Coordinates of N, CA and C in Angstrom, one line a residue:
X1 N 83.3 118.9 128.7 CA 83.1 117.5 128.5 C 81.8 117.2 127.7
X2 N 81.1 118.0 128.4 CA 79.3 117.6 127.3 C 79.8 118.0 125.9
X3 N 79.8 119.0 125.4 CA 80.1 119.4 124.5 C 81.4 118.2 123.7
X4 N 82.4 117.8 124.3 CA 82.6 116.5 123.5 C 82.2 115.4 123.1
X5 N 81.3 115.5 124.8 CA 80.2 114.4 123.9 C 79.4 113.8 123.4
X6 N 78.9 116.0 123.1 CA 78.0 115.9 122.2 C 78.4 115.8 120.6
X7 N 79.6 116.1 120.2 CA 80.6 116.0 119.5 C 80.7 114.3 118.8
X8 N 80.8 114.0 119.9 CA 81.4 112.1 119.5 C 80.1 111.8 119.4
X9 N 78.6 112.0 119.6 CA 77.4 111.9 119.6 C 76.9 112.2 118.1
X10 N 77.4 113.4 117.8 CA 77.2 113.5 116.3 C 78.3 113.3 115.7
X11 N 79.0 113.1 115.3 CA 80.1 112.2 114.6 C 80.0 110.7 114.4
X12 N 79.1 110.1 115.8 CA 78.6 108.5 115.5 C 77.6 109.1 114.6
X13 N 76.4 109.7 114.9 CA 75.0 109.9 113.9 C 75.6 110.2 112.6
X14 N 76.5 110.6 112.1 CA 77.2 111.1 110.6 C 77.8 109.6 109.6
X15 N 78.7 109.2 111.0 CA 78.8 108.0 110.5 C 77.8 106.7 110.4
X16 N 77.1 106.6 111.3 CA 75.9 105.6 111.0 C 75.3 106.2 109.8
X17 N 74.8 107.5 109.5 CA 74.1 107.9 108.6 C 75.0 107.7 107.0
X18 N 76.1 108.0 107.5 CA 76.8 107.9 105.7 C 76.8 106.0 105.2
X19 N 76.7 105.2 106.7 CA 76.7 103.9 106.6 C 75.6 103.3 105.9
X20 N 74.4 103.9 106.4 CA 72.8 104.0 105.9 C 73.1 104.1 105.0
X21 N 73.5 105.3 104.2 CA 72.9 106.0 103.0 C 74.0 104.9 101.8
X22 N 75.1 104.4 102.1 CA 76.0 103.4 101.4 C 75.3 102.2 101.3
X23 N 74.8 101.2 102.1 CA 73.9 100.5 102.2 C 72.5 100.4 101.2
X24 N 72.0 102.2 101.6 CA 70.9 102.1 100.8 C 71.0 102.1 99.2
X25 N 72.6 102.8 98.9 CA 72.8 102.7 97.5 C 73.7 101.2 96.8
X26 N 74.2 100.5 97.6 CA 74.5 99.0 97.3 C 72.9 98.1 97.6
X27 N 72.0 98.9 98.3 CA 70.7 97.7 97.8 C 70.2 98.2 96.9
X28 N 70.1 99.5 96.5 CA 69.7 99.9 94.9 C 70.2 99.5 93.7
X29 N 71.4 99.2 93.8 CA 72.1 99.0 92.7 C 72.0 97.4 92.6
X30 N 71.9 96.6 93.7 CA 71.3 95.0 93.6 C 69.8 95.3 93.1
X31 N 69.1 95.4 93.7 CA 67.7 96.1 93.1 C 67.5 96.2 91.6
X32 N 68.3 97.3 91.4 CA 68.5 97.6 89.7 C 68.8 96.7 89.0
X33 N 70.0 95.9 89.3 CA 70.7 94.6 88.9 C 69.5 93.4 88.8
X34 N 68.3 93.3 90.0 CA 68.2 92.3 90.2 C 66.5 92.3 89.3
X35 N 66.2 93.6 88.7 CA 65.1 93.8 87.9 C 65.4 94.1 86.6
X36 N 66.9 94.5 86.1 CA 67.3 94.0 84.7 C 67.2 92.6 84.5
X37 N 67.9 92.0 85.2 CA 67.7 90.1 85.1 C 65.9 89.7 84.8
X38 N 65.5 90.4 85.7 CA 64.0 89.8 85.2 C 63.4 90.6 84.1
X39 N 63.7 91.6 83.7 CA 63.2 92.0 82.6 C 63.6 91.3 81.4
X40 N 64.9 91.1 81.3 CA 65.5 90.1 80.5 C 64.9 88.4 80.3
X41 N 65.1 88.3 81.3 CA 64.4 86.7 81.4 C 62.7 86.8 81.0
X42 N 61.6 87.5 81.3 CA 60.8 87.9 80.5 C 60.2 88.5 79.3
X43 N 61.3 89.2 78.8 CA 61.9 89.1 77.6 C 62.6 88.1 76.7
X44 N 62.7 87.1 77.1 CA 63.3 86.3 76.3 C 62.5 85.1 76.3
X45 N 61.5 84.7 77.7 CA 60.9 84.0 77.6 C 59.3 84.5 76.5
X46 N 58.9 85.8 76.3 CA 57.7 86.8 75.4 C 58.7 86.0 74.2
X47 N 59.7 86.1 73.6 CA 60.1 85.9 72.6 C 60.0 84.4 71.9
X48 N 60.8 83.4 72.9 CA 60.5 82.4 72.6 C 59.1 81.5 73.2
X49 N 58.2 82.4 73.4 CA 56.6 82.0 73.4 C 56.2 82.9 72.1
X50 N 56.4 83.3 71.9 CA 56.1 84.2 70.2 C 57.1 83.6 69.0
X51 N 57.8 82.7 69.1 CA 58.3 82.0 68.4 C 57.7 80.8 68.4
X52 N 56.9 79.6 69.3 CA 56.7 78.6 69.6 C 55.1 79.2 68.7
X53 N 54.6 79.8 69.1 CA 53.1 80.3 68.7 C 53.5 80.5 67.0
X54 N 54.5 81.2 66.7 CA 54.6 80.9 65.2 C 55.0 80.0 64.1
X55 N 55.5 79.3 65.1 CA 55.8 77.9 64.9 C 54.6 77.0 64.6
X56 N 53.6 77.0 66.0 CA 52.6 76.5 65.9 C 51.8 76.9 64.6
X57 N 51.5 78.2 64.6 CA 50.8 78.7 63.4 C 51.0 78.2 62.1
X58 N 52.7 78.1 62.0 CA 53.0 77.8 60.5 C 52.9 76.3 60.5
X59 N 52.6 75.4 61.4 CA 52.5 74.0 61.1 C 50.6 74.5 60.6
X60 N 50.1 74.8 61.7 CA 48.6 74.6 61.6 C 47.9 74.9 59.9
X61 N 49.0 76.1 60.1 CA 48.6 76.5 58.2 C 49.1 75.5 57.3
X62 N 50.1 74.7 57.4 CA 50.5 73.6 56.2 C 49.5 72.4 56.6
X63 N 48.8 72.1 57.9 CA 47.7 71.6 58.1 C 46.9 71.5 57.3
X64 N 46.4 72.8 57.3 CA 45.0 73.4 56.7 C 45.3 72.8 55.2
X65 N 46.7 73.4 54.8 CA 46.9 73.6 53.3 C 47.0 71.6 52.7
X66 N 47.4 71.0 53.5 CA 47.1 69.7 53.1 C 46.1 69.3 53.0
X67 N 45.1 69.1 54.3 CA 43.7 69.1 54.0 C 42.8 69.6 53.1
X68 N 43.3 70.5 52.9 CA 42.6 71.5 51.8 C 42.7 70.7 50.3
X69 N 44.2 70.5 50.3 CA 44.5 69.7 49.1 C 44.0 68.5 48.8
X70 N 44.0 67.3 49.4 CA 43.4 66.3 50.2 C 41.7 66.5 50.0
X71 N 41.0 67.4 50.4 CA 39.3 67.7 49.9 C 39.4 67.9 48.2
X72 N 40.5 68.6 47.9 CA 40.3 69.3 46.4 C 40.1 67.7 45.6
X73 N 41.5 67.1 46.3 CA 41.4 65.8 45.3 C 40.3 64.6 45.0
X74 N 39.9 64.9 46.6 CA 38.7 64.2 46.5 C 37.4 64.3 46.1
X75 N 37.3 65.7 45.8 CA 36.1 66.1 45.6 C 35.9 66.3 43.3
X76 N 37.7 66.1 43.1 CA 37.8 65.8 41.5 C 37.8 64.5 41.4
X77 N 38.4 63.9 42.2 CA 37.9 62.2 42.4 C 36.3 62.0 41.6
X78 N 35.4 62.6 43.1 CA 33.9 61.9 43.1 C 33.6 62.5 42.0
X79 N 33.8 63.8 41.4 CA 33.4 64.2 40.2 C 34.0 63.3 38.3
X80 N 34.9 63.0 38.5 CA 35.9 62.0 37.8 C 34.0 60.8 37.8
X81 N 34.1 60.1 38.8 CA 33.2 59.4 39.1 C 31.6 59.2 38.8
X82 N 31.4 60.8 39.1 CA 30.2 60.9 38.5 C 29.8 61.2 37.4
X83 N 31.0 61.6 36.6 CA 31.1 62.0 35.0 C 30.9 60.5 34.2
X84 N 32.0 59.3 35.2 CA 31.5 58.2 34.5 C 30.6 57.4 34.6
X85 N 29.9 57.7 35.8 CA 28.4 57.2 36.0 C 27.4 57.7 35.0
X86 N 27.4 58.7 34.8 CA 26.6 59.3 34.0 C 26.7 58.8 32.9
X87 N 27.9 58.7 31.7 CA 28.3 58.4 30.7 C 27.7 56.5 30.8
X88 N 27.8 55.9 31.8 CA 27.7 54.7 31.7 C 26.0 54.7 31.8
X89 N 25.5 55.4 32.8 CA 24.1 55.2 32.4 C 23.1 55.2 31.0
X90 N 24.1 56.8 30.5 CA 23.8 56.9 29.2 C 23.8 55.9 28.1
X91 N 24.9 55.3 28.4 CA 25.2 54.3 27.5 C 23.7 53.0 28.0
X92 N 23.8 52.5 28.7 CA 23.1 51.5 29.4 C 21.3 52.1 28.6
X93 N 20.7 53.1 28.8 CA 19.4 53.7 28.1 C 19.8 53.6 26.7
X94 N 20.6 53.8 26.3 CA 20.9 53.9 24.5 C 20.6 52.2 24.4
X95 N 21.4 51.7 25.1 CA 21.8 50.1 24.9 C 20.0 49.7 25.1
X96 N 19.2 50.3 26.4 CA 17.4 49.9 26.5 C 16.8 49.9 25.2
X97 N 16.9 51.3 24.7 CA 16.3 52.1 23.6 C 16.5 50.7 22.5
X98 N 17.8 50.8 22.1 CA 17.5 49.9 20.5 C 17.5 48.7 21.0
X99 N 17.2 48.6 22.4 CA 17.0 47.0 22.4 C 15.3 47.2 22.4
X100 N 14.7 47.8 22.8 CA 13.2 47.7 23.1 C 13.0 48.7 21.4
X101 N 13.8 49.1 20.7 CA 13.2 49.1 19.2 C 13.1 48.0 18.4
X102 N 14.4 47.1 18.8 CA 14.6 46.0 17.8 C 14.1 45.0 18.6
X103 N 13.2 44.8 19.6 CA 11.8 43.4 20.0 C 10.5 44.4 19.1
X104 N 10.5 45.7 19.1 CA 8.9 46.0 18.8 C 9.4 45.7 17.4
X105 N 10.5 46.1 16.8 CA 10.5 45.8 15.3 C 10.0 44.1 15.2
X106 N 11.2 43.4 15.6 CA 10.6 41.7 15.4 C 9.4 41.8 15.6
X107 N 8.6 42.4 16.5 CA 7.4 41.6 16.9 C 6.3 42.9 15.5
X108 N 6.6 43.9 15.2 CA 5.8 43.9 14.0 C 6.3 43.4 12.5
X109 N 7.7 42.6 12.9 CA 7.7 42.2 11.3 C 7.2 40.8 11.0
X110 N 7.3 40.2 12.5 CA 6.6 39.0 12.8 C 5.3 39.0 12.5
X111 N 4.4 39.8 12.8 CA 3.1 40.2 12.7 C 2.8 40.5 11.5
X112 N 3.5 41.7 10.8 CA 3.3 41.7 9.1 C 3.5 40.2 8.8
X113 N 4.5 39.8 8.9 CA 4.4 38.2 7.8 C 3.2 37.3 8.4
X114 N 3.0 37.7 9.7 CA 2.4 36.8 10.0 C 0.8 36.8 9.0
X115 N 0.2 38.3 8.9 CA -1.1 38.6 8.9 C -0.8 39.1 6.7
X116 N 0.2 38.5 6.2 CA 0.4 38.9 4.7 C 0.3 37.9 3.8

């Protein structure tokens, strides 16, 4: 009788144990399953944060490039401006000049006639 039931003693331990070992490979395989999903979802979220960032980038650069354009124009603008300041002052000293020639003239032809 011992001997059967030491028998039925190890025949439960074989079956508990092949029970274990099934268990342990249906939580592996959720396990496996359940670290694919997050590597995937991590991966997909790296992706579209590296799409959003390039996104971002390619606005910030049409930023720049507007701005940039935007300075260029303004800066041919004030030069446009300063070309015609210049030109206008020039004119304005020419305009001084033969005016302060033609009072010294009067005033020495006035003086010749006056003193002839």
């Amino acid at each position: 009788r011992r001997v059967h039931g030491e028998k039925n003693a190890l025949q439960t331990l074989r079956i508990e144990n092949q029970r274990l070992a099934s268990d342990i490979n249906a939580f592996h395989g959720i396990l496996k399953e359940d670290l694919l999903k997050i590597r995937n979802d991590l991966q997909l979220d790296f992706n579209l944060h590296k799409s959003w960032t390039k996104s971002a980038l390619t606005e910030l650069d049409k930023e720049i490039a507007r701005l940039s354009n935007r300075i260029e124009t303004k800066a041919a603008h004030l030069g446009a401006e300063l070309d015609k300041s210049k030109a206008e002052n020039l004119k304005y000293q020419v305009t001084l000049a033969f005016s302060g020639i033609g009072i010294i003239c009067s005033v020495l032809f006035a003086a010749w006639r006056l003193f002839s």
